[in-house]
PDB file of C-alpha atoms in Angstrom:
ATOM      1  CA  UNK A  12      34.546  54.839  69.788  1.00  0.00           C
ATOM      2  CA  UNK A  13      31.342  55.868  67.945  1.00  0.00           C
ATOM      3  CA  UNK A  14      27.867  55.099  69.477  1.00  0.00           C
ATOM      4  CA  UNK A  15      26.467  51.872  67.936  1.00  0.00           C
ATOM      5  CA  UNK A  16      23.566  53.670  67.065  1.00  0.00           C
ATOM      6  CA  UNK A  17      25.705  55.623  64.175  1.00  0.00           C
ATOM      7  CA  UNK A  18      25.141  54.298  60.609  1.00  0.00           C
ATOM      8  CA  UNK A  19      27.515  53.820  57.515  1.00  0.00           C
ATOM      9  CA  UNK A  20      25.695  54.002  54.177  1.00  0.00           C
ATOM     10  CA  UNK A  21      27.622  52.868  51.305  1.00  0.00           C
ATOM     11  CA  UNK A  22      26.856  52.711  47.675  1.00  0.00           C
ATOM     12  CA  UNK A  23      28.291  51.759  45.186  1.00  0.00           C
ATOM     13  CA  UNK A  24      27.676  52.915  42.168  1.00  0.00           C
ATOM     14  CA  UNK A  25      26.269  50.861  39.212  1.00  0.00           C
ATOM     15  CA  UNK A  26      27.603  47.501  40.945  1.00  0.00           C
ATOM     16  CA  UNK A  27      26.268  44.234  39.313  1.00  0.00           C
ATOM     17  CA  UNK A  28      25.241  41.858  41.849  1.00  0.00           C
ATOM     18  CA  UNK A  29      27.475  39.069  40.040  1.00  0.00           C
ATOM     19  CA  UNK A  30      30.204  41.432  40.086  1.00  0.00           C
ATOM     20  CA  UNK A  31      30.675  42.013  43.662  1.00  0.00           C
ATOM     21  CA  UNK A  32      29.349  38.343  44.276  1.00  0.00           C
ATOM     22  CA  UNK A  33      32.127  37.083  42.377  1.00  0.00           C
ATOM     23  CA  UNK A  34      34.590  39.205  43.505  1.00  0.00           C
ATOM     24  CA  UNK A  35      36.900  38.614  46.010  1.00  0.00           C
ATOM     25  CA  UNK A  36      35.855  41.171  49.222  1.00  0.00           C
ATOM     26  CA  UNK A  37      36.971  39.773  52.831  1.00  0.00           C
ATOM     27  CA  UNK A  38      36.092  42.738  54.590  1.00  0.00           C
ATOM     28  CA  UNK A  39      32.656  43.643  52.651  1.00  0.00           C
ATOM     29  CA  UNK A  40      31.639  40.051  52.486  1.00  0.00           C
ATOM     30  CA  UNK A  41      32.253  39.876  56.822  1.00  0.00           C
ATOM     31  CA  UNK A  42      29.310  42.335  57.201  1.00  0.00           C
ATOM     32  CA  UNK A  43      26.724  40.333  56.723  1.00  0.00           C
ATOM     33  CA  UNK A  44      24.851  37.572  53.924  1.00  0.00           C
ATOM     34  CA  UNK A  45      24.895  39.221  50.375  1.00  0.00           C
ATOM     35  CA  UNK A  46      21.473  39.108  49.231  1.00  0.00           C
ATOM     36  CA  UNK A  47      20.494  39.744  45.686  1.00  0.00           C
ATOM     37  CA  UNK A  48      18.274  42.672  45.674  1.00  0.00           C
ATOM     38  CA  UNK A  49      15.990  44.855  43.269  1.00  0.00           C
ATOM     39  CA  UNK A  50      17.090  48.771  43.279  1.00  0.00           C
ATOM     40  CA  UNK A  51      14.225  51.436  43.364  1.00  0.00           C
ATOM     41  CA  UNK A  52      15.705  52.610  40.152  1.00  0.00           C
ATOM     42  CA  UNK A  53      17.840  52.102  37.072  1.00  0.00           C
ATOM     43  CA  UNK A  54      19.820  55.309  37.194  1.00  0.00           C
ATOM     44  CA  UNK A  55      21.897  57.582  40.346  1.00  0.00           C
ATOM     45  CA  UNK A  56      19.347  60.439  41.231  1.00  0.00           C
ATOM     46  CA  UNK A  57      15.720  58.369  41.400  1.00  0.00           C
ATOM     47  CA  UNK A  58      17.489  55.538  42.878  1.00  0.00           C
ATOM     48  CA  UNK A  59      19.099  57.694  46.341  1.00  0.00           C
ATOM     49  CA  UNK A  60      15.805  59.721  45.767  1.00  0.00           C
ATOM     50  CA  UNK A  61      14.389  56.880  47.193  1.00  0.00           C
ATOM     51  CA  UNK A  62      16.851  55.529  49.376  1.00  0.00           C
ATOM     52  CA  UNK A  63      17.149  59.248  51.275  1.00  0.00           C
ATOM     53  CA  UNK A  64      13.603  58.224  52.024  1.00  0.00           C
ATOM     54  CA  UNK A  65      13.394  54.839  53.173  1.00  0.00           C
ATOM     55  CA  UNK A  66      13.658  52.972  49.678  1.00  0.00           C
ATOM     56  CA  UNK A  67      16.494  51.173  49.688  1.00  0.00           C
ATOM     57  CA  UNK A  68      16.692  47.630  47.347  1.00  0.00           C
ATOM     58  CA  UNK A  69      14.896  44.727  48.528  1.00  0.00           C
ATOM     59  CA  UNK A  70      14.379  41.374  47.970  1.00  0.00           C
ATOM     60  CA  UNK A  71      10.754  41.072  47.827  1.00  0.00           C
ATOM     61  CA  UNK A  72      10.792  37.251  47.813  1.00  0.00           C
ATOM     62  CA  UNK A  73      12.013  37.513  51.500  1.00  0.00           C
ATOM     63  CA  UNK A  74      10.134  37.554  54.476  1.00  0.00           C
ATOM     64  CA  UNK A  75      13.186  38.586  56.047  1.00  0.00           C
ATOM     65  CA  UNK A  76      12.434  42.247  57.238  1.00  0.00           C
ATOM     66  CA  UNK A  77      15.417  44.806  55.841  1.00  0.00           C
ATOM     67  CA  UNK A  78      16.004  42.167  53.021  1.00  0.00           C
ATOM     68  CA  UNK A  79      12.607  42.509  52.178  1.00  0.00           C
ATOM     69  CA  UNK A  80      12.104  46.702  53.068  1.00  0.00           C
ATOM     70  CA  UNK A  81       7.852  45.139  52.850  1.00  0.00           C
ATOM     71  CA  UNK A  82       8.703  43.422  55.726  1.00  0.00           C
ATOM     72  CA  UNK A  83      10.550  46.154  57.760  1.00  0.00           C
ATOM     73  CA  UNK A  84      12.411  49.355  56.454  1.00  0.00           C
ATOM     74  CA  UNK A  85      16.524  50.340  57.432  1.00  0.00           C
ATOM     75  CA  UNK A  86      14.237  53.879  57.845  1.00  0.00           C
ATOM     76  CA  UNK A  87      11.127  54.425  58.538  1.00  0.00           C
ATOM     77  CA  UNK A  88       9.514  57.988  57.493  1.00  0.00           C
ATOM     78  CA  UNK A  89       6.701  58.834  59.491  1.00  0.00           C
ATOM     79  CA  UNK A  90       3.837  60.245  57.523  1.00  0.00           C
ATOM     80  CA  UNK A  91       3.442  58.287  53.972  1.00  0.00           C
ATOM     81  CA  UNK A  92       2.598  55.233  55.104  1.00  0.00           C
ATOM     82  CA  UNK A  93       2.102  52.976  58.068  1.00  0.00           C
ATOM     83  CA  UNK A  94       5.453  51.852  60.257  1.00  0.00           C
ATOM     84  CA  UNK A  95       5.618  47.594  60.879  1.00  0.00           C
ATOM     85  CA  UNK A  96       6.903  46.183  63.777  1.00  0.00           C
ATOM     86  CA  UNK A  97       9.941  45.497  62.064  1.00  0.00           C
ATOM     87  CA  UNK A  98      11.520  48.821  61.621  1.00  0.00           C
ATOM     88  CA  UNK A  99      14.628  49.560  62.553  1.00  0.00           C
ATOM     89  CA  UNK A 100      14.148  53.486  62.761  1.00  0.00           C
ATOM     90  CA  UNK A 101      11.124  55.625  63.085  1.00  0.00           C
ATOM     91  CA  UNK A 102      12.425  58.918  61.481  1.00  0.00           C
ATOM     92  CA  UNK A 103      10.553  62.164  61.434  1.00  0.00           C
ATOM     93  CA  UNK A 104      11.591  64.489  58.873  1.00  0.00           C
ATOM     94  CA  UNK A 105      11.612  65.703  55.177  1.00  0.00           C
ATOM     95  CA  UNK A 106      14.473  62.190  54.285  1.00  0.00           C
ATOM     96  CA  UNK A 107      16.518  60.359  56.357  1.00  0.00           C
ATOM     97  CA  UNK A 108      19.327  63.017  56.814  1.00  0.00           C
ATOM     98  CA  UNK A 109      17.493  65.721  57.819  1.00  0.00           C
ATOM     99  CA  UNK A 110      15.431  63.283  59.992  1.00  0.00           C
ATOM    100  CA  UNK A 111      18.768  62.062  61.856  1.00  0.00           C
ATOM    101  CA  UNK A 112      20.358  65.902  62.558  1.00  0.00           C
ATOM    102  CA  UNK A 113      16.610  66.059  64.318  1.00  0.00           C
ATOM    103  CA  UNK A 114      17.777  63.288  66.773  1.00  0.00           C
ATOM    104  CA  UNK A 115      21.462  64.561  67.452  1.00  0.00           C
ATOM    105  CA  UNK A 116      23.292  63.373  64.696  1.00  0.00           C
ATOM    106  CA  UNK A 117      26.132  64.819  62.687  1.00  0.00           C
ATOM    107  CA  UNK A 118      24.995  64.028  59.233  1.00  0.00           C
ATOM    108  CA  UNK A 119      28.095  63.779  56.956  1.00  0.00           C
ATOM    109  CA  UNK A 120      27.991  62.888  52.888  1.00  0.00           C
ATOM    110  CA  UNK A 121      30.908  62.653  50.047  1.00  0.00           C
ATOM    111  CA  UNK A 122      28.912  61.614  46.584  1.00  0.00           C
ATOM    112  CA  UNK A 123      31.279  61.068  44.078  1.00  0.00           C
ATOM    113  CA  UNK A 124      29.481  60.625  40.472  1.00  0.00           C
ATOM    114  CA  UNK A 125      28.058  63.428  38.572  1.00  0.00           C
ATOM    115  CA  UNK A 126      24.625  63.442  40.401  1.00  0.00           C
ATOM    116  CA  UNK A 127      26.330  64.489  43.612  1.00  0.00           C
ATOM    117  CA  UNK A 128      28.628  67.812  42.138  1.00  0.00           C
ATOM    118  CA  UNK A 129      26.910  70.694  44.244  1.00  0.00           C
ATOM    119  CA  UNK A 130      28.241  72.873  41.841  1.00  0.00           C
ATOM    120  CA  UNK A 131      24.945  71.908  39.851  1.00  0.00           C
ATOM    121  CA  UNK A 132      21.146  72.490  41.086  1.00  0.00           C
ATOM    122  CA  UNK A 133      20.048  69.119  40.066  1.00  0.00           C
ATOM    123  CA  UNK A 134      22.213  67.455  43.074  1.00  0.00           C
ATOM    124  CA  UNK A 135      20.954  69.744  45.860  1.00  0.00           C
ATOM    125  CA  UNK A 136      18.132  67.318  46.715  1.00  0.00           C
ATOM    126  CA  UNK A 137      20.803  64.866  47.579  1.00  0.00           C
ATOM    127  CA  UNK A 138      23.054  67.112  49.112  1.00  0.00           C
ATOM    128  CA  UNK A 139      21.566  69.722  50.922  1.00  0.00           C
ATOM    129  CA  UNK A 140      21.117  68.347  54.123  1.00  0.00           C
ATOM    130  CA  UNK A 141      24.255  66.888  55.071  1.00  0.00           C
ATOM    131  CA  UNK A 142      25.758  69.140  58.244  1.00  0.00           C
ATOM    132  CA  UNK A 143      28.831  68.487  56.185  1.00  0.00           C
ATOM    133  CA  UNK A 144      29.498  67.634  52.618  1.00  0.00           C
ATOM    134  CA  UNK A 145      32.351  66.456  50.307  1.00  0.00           C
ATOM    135  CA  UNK A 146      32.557  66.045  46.583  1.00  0.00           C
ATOM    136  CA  UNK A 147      36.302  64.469  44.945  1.00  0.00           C
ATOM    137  CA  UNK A 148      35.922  66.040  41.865  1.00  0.00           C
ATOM    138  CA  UNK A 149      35.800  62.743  39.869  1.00  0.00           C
ATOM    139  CA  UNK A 150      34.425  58.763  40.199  1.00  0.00           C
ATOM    140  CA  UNK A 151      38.149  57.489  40.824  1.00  0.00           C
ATOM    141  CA  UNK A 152      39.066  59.264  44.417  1.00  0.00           C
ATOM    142  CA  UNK A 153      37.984  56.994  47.194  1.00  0.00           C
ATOM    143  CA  UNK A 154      40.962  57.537  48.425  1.00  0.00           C
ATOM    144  CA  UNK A 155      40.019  61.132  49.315  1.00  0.00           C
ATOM    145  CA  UNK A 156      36.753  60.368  50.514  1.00  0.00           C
ATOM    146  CA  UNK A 157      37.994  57.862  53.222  1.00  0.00           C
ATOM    147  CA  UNK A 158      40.538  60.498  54.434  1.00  0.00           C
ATOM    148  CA  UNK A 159      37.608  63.369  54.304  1.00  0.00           C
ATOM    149  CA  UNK A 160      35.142  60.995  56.238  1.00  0.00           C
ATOM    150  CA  UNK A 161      38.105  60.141  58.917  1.00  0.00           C
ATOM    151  CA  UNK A 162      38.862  63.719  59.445  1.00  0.00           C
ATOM    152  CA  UNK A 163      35.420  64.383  60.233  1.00  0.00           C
ATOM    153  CA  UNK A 164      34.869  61.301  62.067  1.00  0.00           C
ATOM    154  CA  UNK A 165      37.014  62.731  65.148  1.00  0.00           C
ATOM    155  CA  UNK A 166      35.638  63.896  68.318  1.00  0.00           C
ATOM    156  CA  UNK A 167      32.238  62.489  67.394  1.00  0.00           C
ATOM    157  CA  UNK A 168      30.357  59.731  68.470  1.00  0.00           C
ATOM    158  CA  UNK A 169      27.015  59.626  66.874  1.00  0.00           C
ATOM    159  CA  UNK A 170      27.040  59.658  63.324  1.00  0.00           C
ATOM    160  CA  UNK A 171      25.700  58.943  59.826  1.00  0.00           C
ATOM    161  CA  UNK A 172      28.263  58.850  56.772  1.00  0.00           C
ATOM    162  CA  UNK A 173      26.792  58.509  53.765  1.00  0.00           C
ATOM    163  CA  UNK A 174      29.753  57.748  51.108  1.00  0.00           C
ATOM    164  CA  UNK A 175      28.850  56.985  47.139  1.00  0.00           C
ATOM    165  CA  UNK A 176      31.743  55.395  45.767  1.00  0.00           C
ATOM    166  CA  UNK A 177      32.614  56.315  41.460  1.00  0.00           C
ATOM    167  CA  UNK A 178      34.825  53.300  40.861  1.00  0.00           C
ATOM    168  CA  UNK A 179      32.546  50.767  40.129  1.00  0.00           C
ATOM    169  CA  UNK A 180      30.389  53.124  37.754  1.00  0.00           C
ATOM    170  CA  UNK A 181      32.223  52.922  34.191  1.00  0.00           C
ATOM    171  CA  UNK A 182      34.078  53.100  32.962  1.00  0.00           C
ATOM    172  CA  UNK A 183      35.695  50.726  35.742  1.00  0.00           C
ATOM    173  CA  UNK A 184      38.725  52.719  37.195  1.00  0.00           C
ATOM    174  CA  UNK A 185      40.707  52.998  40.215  1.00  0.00           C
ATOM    175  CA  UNK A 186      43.574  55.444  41.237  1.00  0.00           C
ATOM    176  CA  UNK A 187      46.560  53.231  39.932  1.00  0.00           C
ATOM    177  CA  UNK A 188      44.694  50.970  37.811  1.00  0.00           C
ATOM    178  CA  UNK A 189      46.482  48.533  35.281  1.00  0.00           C
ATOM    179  CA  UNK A 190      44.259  49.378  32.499  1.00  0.00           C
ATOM    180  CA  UNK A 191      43.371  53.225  30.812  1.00  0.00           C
ATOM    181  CA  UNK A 192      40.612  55.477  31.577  1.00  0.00           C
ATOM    182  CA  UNK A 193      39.494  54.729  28.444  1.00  0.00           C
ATOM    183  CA  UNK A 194      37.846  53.495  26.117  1.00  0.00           C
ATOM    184  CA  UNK A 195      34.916  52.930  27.919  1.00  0.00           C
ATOM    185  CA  UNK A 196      34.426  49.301  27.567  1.00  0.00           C
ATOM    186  CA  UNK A 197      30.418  49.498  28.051  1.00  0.00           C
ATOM    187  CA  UNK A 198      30.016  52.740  26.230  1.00  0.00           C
ATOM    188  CA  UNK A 199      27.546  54.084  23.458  1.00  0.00           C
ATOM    189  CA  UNK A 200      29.805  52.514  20.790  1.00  0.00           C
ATOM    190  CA  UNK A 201      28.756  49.327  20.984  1.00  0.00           C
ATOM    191  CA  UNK A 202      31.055  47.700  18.420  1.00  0.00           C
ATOM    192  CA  UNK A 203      33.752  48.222  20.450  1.00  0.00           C
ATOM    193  CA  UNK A 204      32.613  47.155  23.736  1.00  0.00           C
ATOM    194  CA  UNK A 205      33.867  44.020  26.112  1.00  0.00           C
ATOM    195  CA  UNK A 206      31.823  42.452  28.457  1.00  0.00           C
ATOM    196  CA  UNK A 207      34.325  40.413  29.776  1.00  0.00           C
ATOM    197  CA  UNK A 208      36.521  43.133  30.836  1.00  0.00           C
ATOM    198  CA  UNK A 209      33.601  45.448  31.920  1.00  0.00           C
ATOM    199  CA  UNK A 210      33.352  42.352  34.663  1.00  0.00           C
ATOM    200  CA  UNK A 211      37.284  42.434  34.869  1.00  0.00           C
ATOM    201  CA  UNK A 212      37.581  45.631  35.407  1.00  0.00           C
ATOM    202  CA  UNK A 213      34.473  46.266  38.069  1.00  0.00           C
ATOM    203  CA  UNK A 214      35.451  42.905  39.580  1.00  0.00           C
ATOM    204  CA  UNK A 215      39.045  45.033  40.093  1.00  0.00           C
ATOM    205  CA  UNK A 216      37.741  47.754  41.165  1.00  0.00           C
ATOM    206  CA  UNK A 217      35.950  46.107  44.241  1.00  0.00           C
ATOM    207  CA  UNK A 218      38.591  44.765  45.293  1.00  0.00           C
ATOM    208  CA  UNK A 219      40.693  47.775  45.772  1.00  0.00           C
ATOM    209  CA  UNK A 220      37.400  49.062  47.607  1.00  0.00           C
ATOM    210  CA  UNK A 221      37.413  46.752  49.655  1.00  0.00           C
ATOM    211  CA  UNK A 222      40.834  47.723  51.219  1.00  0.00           C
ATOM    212  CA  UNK A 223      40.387  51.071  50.723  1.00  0.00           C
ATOM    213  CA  UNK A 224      37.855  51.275  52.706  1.00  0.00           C
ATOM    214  CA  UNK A 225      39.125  49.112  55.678  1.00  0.00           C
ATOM    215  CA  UNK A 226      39.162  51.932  58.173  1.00  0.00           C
ATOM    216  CA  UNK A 227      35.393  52.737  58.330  1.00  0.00           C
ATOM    217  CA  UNK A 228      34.416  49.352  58.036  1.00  0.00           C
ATOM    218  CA  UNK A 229      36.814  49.225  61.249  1.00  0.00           C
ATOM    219  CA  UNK A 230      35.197  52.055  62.571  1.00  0.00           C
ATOM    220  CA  UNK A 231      31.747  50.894  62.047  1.00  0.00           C
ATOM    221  CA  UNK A 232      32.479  47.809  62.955  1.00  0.00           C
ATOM    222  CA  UNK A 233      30.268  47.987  66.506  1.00  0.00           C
ATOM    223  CA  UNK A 234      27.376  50.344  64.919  1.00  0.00           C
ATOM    224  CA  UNK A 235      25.427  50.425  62.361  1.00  0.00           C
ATOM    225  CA  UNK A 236      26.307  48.882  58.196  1.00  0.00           C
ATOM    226  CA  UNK A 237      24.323  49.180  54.876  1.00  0.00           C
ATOM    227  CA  UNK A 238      26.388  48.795  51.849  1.00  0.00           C
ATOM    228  CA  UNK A 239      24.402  48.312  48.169  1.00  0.00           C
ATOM    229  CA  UNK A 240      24.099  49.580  45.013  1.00  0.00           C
ATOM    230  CA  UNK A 241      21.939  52.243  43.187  1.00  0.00           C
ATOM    231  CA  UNK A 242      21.582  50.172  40.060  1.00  0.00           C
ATOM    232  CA  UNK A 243      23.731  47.896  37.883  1.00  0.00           C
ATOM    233  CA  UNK A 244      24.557  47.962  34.369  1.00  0.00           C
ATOM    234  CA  UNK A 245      23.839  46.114  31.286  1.00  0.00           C
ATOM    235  CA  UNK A 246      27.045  44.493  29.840  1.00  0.00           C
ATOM    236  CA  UNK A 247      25.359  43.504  26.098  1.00  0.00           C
ATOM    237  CA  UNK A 248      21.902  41.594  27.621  1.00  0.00           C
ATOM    238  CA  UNK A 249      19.797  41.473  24.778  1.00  0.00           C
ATOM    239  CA  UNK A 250      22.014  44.504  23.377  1.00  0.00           C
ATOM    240  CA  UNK A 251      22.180  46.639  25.853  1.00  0.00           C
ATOM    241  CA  UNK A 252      24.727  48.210  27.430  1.00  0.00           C
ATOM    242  CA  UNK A 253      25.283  50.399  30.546  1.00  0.00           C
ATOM    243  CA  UNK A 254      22.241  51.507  32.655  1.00  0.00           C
ATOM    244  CA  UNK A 255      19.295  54.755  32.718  1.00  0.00           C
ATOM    245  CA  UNK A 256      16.932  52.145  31.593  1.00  0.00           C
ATOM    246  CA  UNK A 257      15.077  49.412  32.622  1.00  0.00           C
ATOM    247  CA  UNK A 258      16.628  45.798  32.309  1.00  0.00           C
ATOM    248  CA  UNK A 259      16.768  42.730  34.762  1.00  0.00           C
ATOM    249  CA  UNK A 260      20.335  43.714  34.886  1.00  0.00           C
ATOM    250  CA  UNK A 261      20.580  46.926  35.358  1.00  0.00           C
ATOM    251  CA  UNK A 262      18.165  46.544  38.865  1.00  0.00           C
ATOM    252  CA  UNK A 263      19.716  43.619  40.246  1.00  0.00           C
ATOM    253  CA  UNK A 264      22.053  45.215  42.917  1.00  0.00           C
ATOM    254  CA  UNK A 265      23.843  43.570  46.405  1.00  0.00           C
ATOM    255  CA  UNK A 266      22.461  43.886  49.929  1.00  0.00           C
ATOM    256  CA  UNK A 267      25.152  43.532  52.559  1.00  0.00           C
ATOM    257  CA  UNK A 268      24.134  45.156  56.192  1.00  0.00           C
ATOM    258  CA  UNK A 269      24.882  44.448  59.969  1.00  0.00           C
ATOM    259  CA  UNK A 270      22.420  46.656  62.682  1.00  0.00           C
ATOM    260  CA  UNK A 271      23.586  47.015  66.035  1.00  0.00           C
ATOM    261  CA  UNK A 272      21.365  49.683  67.503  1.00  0.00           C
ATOM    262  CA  UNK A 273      18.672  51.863  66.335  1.00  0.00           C
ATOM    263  CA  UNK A 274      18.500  55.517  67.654  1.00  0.00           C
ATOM    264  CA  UNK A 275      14.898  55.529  67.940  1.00  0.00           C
ATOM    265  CA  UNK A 276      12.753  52.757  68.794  1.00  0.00           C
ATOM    266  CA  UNK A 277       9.603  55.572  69.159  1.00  0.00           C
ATOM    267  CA  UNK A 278       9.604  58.499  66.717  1.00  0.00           C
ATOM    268  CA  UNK A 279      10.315  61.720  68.140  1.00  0.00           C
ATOM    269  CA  UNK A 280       7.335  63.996  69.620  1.00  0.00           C
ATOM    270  CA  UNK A 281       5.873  66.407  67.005  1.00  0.00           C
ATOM    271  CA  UNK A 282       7.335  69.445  66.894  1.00  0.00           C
ATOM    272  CA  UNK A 283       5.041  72.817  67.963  1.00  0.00           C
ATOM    273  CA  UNK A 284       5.383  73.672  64.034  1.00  0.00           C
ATOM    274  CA  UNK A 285       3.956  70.263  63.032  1.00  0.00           C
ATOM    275  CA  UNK A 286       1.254  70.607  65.234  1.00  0.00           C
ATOM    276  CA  UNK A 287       0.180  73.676  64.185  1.00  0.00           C
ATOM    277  CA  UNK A 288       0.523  72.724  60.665  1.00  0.00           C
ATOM    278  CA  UNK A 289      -1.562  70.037  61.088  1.00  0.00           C
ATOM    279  CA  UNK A 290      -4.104  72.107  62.810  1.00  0.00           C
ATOM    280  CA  UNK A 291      -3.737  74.189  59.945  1.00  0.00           C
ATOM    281  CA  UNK A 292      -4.415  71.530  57.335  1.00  0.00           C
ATOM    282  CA  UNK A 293      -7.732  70.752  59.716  1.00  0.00           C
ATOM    283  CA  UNK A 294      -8.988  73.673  59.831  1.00  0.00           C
ATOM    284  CA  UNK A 295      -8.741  74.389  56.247  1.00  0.00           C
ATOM    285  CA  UNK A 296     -10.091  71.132  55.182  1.00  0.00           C
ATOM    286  CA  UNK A 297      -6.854  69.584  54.145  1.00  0.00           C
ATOM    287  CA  UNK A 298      -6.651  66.983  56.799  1.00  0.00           C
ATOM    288  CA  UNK A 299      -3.564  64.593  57.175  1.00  0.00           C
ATOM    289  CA  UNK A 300      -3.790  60.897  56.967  1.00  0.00           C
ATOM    290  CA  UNK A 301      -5.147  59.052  59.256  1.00  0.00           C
ATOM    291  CA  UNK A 302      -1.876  57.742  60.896  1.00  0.00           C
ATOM    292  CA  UNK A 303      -0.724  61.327  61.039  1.00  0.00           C
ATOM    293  CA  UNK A 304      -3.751  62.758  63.396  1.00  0.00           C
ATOM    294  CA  UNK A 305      -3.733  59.787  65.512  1.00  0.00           C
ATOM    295  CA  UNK A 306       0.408  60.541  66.272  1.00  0.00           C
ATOM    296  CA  UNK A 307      -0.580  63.659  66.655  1.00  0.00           C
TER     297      UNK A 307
END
C-alpha cells in the first residue's frame, strides 16, 4: 500500500468545467466536490509553469483554503512569499518535484500533449525533474500511461505521479473512439466547426478516462488526490474557438481533490548550500527577503 502522504496529480488537458460537470464520471466525481475554478493560464506550458510551483486553479470567491490557493496552497514554496496556516505542504526547492525527491520521494511524470515531448528543449522545464519520466508519443494513449505509472508504482510507497492526460485536448479522441481523428471540430477553420460535438466528443472522452484510470484512483485511494485542468477551450464564445488566449471559457477549469496526509507539516532545515548562499547574498548586499533570513 502506498504511504498516504503520496500524491496523484492529474490534469487534464483543455477540460471545460461544463464538460466534465456534465459528464458522467463515478469514480472522478467520488474524490471530492467539483468546484469551478480559474486556471493560472490559458494555454499547457504557463499554466503547469505555475502549477509545478504552487499555482494551481482556484476559486477565489472561496474562503475555503485549497479551493481558494489565497486561502491555503496544495504546495507551498518556501521563499516567494509568506506560507498561511492553511497549507498543506511546506516545500523547499526550485518546484514542487524537485522539492518532493528532497523529502524522499520518487517523483514520477508521463505528459502526454506536445508541451511535454522531451525530445524538444521547450518541455525540459516541465520535465526535468521527474526521477522518472514517460512520454506516449501522442494525446490518445492513456492507456499506456496507466500501465507505465503501475509498473513504476511497485515496490514503492511514497510517491508523487504526475500524469497529463491528451484526450480531452482536441481534437476529442480516445483509443477506439466512434468518431475520426479528424476534422478537428474546434479547429482554425471555423466554418466547419461543431460545438455540439466538441462537447460530445470531450464529454466521451471523460468518460473513458474515467475507467481508464480506475486503478490509480484505486491506488490513491488512501493518499493524496488533485485532479484539474490546465485551461479549457472556447467552443465559438463570441467567435472563438479553442484556447492560447484569454476568454472566460478558456480559464474556467474543474477542481476535484481529497488530502489525506501531508509529508511535511514544517519545511525541511536549510541545506549547508542555502546557508551559505544566503550568507553570500548578505555579504554582497543582495539580501533575501525577509521571511527567508528569519528561516534561516
Amino acid at each position: 500500500m502506498l504511504d498516504p502522504t503520496s500524491f496523484l496529480f492529474v490534469t487534464l488537458d483543455s477540460c471545460r468545467y461544463d464538460a466534465f460537470l456534465e459528464a458522467d464520471l463515478p469514480r472522478l466525481k467520488s474524490i471530492g466536490s467539483v468546484h469551478r475554478a480559474i486556471a493560472p493560464a490559458y494555454f499547457t506550458f504557463p499554466s503547469h509553469q505555475a502549477m509545478f510551483v504552487g499555482y494551481t486553479p482556484g476559486d477565489f470567491s472561496s474562503q475555503e483554503p485549497y479551493v481558494n490557493p489565497r486561502r491555503g496552497q496544495f504546495f507551498r514554496m518556501i521563499g516567494p512569499a509568506p506560507t498561511r496556516p492553511h497549507d498543506f505542504m511546506l516545500l523547499r526547492g526550485r518546484n514542487v518535484i524537485d522539492a518532493l525527491k528532497r523529502l524522499g520521494f520518487l517523483t514520477l511524470g508521463t505528459g502526454a500533449v506536445g508541451w511535454f515531448n522531451p525530445h524538444t528543449p521547450t518541455s525540459r522545464p516541465l520535465t526535468r525533474d521527474f526521477h522518472r519520466y514517460f512520454y506516449p508519443g501522442n494525446n490518445h494513449s492513456v492507456h499506456k500511461q496507466v500501465a507505465w505509472a503501475e509498473r513504476q508504482l511497485r515496490g514503492h510507497r511514497r510517491v508523487f505521479l504526475f500524469i497529463n492526460i491528451g484526450e480531452t485536448h482536441m481534437p476529442y479522441y480516445h483509443q477506439g473512439a466512434p468518431w475520426p481523428r479528424q476534422p478537428n471540430p474546434a479547429g482554425p477553420n471555423i466554418e466547419q466547426n461543431d460545438a455540439a460535438e466538441c462537447r460530445r466528443r470531450q464529454t466521451a472522452c471523460l468518460e473513458f478516462l474515467d475507467i481508464q484510470l480506475a486503478p490509480l484512483l484505486d491506488r490513491f485511494r488512501h493518499a493524496n488526490i488533485l485532479i484539474c485542468s490546465d485551461h479549457g477551450d472556447a467552443w465559438g464564445e463570441d467567435g472563438h474557438w479553442g484556447h492560447s488566449f484569454y476568454h472566460p471559457k478558456v480559464v474556467e477549469v474543474p477542481l476535484v481533490f481529497h488530502l489525506a496526509q501531508s509529508p511535511s507539516p514544517e519545511p525541511p532545515p536549510p541545506t549547508l548550500r542555502e546557508k551559505l548562499q544566503w550568507h553570500f547574498r548578505r555579504l554582497t548586499g543582495r539580501l533575501p527577503d525577509p521571511g527567508e533570513r528569519a528561516r534561516t
